[in-house]
PDB file of C-alpha atoms in Angstrom:
ATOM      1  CA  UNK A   1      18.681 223.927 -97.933  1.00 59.00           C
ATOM      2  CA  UNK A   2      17.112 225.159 -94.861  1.00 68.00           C
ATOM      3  CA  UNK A   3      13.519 225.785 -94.603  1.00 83.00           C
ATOM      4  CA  UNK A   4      12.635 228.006 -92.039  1.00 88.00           C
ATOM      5  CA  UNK A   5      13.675 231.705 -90.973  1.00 93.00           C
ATOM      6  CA  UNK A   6      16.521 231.324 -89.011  1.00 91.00           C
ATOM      7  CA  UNK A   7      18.949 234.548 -87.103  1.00 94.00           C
ATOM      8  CA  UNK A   8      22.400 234.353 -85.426  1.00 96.00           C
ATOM      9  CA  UNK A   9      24.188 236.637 -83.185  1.00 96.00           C
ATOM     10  CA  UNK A  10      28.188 237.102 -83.485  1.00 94.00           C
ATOM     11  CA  UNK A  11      28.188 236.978 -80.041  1.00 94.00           C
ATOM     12  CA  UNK A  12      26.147 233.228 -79.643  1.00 94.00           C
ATOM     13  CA  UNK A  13      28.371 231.445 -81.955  1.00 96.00           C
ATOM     14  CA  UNK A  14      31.935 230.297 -81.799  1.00 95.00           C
ATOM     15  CA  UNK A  15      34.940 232.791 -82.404  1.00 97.00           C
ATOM     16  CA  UNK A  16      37.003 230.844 -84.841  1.00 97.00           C
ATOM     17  CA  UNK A  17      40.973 231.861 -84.868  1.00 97.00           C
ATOM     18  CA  UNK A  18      42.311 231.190 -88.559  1.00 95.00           C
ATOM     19  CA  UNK A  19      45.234 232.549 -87.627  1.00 94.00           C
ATOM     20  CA  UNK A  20      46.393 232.567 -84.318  1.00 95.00           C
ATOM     21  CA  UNK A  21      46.483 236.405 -82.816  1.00 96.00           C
ATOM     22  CA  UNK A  22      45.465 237.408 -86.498  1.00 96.00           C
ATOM     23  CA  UNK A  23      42.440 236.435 -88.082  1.00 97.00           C
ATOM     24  CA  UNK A  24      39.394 235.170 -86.742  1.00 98.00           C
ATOM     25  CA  UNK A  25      35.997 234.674 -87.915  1.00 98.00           C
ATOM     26  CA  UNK A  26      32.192 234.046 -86.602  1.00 98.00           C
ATOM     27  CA  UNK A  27      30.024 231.819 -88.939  1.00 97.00           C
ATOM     28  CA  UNK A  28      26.671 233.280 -88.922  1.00 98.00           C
ATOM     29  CA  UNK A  29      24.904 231.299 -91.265  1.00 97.00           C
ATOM     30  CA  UNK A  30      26.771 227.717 -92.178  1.00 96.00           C
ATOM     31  CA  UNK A  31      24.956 224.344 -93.958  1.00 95.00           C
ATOM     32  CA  UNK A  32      25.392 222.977 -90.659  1.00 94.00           C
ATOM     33  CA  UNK A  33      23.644 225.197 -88.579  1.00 93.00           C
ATOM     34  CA  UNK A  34      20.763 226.252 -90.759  1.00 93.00           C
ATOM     35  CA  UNK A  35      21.099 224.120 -93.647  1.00 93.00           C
ATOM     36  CA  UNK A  36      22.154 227.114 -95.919  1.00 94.00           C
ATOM     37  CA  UNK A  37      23.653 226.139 -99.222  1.00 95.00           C
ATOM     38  CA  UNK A  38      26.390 229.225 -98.673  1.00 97.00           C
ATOM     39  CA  UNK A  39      27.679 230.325 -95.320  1.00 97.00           C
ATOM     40  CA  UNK A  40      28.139 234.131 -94.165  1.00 98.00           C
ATOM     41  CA  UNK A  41      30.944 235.228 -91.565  1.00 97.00           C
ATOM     42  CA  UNK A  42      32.143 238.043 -90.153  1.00 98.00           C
ATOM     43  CA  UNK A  43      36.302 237.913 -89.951  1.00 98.00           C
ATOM     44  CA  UNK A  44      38.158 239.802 -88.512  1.00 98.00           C
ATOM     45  CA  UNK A  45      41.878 240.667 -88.880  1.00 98.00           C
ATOM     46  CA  UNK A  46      44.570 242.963 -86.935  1.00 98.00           C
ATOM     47  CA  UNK A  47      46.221 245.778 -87.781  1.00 98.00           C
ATOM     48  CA  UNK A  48      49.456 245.306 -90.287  1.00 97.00           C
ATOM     49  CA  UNK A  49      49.159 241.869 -91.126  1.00 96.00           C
ATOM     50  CA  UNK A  50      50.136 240.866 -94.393  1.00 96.00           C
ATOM     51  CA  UNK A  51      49.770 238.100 -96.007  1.00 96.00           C
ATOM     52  CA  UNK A  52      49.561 236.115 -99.573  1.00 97.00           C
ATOM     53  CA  UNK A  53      45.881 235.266-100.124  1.00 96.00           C
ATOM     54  CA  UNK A  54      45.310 232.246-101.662  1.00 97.00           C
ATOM     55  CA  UNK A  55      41.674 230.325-102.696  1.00 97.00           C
ATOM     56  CA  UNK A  56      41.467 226.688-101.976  1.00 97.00           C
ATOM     57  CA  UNK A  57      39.772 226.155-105.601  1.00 97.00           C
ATOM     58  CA  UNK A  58      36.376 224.500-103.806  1.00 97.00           C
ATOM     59  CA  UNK A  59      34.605 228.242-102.492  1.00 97.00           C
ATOM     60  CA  UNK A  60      33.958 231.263-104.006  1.00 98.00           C
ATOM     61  CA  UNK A  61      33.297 234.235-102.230  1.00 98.00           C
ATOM     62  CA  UNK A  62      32.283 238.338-101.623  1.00 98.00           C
ATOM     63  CA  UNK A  63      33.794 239.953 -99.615  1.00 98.00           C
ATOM     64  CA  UNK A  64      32.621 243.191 -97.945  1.00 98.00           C
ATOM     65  CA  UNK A  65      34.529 245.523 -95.687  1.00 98.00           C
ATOM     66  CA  UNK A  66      32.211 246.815 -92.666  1.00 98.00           C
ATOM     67  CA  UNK A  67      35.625 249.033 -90.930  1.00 98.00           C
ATOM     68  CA  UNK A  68      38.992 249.820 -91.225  1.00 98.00           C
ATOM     69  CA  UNK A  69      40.852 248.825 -94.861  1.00 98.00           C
ATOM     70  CA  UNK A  70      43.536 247.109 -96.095  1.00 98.00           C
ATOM     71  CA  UNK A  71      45.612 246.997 -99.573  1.00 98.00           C
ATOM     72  CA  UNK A  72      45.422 244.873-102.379  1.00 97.00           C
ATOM     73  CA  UNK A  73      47.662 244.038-105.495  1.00 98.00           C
ATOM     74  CA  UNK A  74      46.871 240.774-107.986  1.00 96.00           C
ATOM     75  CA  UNK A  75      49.235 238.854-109.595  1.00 96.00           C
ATOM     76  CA  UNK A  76      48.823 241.088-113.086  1.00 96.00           C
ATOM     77  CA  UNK A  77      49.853 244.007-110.942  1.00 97.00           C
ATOM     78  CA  UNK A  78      46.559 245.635-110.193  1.00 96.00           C
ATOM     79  CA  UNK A  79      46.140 247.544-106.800  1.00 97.00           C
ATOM     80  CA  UNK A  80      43.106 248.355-104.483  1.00 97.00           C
ATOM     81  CA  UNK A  81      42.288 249.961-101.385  1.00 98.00           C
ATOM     82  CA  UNK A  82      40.152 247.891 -99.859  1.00 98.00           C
ATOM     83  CA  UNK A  83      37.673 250.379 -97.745  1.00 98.00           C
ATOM     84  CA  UNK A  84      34.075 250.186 -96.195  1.00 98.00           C
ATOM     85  CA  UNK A  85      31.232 249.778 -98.298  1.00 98.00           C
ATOM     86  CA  UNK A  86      33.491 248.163-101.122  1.00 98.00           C
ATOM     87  CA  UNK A  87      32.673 244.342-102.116  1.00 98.00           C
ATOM     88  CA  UNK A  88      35.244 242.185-103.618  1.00 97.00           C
ATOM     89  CA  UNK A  89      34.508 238.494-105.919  1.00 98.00           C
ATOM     90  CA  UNK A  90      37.156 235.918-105.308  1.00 98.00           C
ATOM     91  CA  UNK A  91      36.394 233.224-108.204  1.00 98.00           C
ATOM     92  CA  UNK A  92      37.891 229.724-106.387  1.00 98.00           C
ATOM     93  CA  UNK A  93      41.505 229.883-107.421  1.00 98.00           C
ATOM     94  CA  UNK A  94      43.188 233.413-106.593  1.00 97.00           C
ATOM     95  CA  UNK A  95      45.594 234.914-105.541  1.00 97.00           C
ATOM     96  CA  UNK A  96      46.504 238.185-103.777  1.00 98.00           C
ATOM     97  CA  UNK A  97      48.951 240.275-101.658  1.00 98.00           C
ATOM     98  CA  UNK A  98      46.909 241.745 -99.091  1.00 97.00           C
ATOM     99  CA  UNK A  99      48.041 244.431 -96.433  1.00 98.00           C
ATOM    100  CA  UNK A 100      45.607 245.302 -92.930  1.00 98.00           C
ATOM    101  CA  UNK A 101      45.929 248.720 -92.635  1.00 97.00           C
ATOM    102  CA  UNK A 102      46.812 250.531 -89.273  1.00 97.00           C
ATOM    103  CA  UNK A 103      43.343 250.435 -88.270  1.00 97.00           C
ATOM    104  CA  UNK A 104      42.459 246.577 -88.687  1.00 98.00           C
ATOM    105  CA  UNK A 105      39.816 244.802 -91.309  1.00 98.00           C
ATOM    106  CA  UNK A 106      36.297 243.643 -90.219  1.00 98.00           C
ATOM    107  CA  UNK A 107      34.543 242.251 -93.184  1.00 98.00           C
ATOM    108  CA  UNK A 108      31.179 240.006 -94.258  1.00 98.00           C
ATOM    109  CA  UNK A 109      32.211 236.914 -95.710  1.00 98.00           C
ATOM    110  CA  UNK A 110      29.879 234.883 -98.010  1.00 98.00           C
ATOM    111  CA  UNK A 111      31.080 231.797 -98.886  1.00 97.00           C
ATOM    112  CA  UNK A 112      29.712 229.242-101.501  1.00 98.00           C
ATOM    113  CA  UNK A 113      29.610 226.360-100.782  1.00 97.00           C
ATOM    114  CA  UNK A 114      28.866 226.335 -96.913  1.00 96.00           C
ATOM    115  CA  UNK A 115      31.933 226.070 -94.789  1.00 92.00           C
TER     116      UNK A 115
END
């Protein structure tokens, strides 16, 4: 783990694309950079993209919606509108249908362990 105070800017670290035109991210805080034990991201995604949302059983993470919203239903059938200020766990298998609404989805991300 890292042992010093460390900051990051969005705009001083690499824009990531997950998805081509889609989704893209900027890891703040990774193991790499500061030697965090979790990372944190900001990711953002465009307007009406859905999408099946799928954990890759090695992270867990919150997420946190900063602007705009999207829709969510699980696999038992329960639905959420995703909005700012709302923080969702994902445990490190899911899944989820998930919707961007007509205004986009920024969101934090905090991932454990680091990506």
């Amino acid at each position: 783990m890292g042992d010093r105070i460390e900051w990051s800017r969005q705009e001083d670290v690499e824009q990531i694309w997950l998805k081509e035109g889609i989704e893209y991210t900027h890891r703040l805080i990774t193991n790499a950079n500061q030697g965090s034990s979790f990372s944190f991201h900001i990711t953002t995604f465009k307007a009406g993209f859905e999408h099946t949302a799928v954990g890759d059983g090695i992270h867990e993470s919150v997420l946190f919606c900063l602007h705009g919203g999207s829709e969510q239903v699980t696999p038992d059938g329960r639905k959420h509108s995703f909005r700012p200020g709302d923080a969702m766990y994902l445990p490190k298998d899911f899944t989820y249908e998930h919707k961007i609404g007509s205004g986009g989805l920024v969101m934090a991300v905090a991932c454990n362990p680091s990506r």
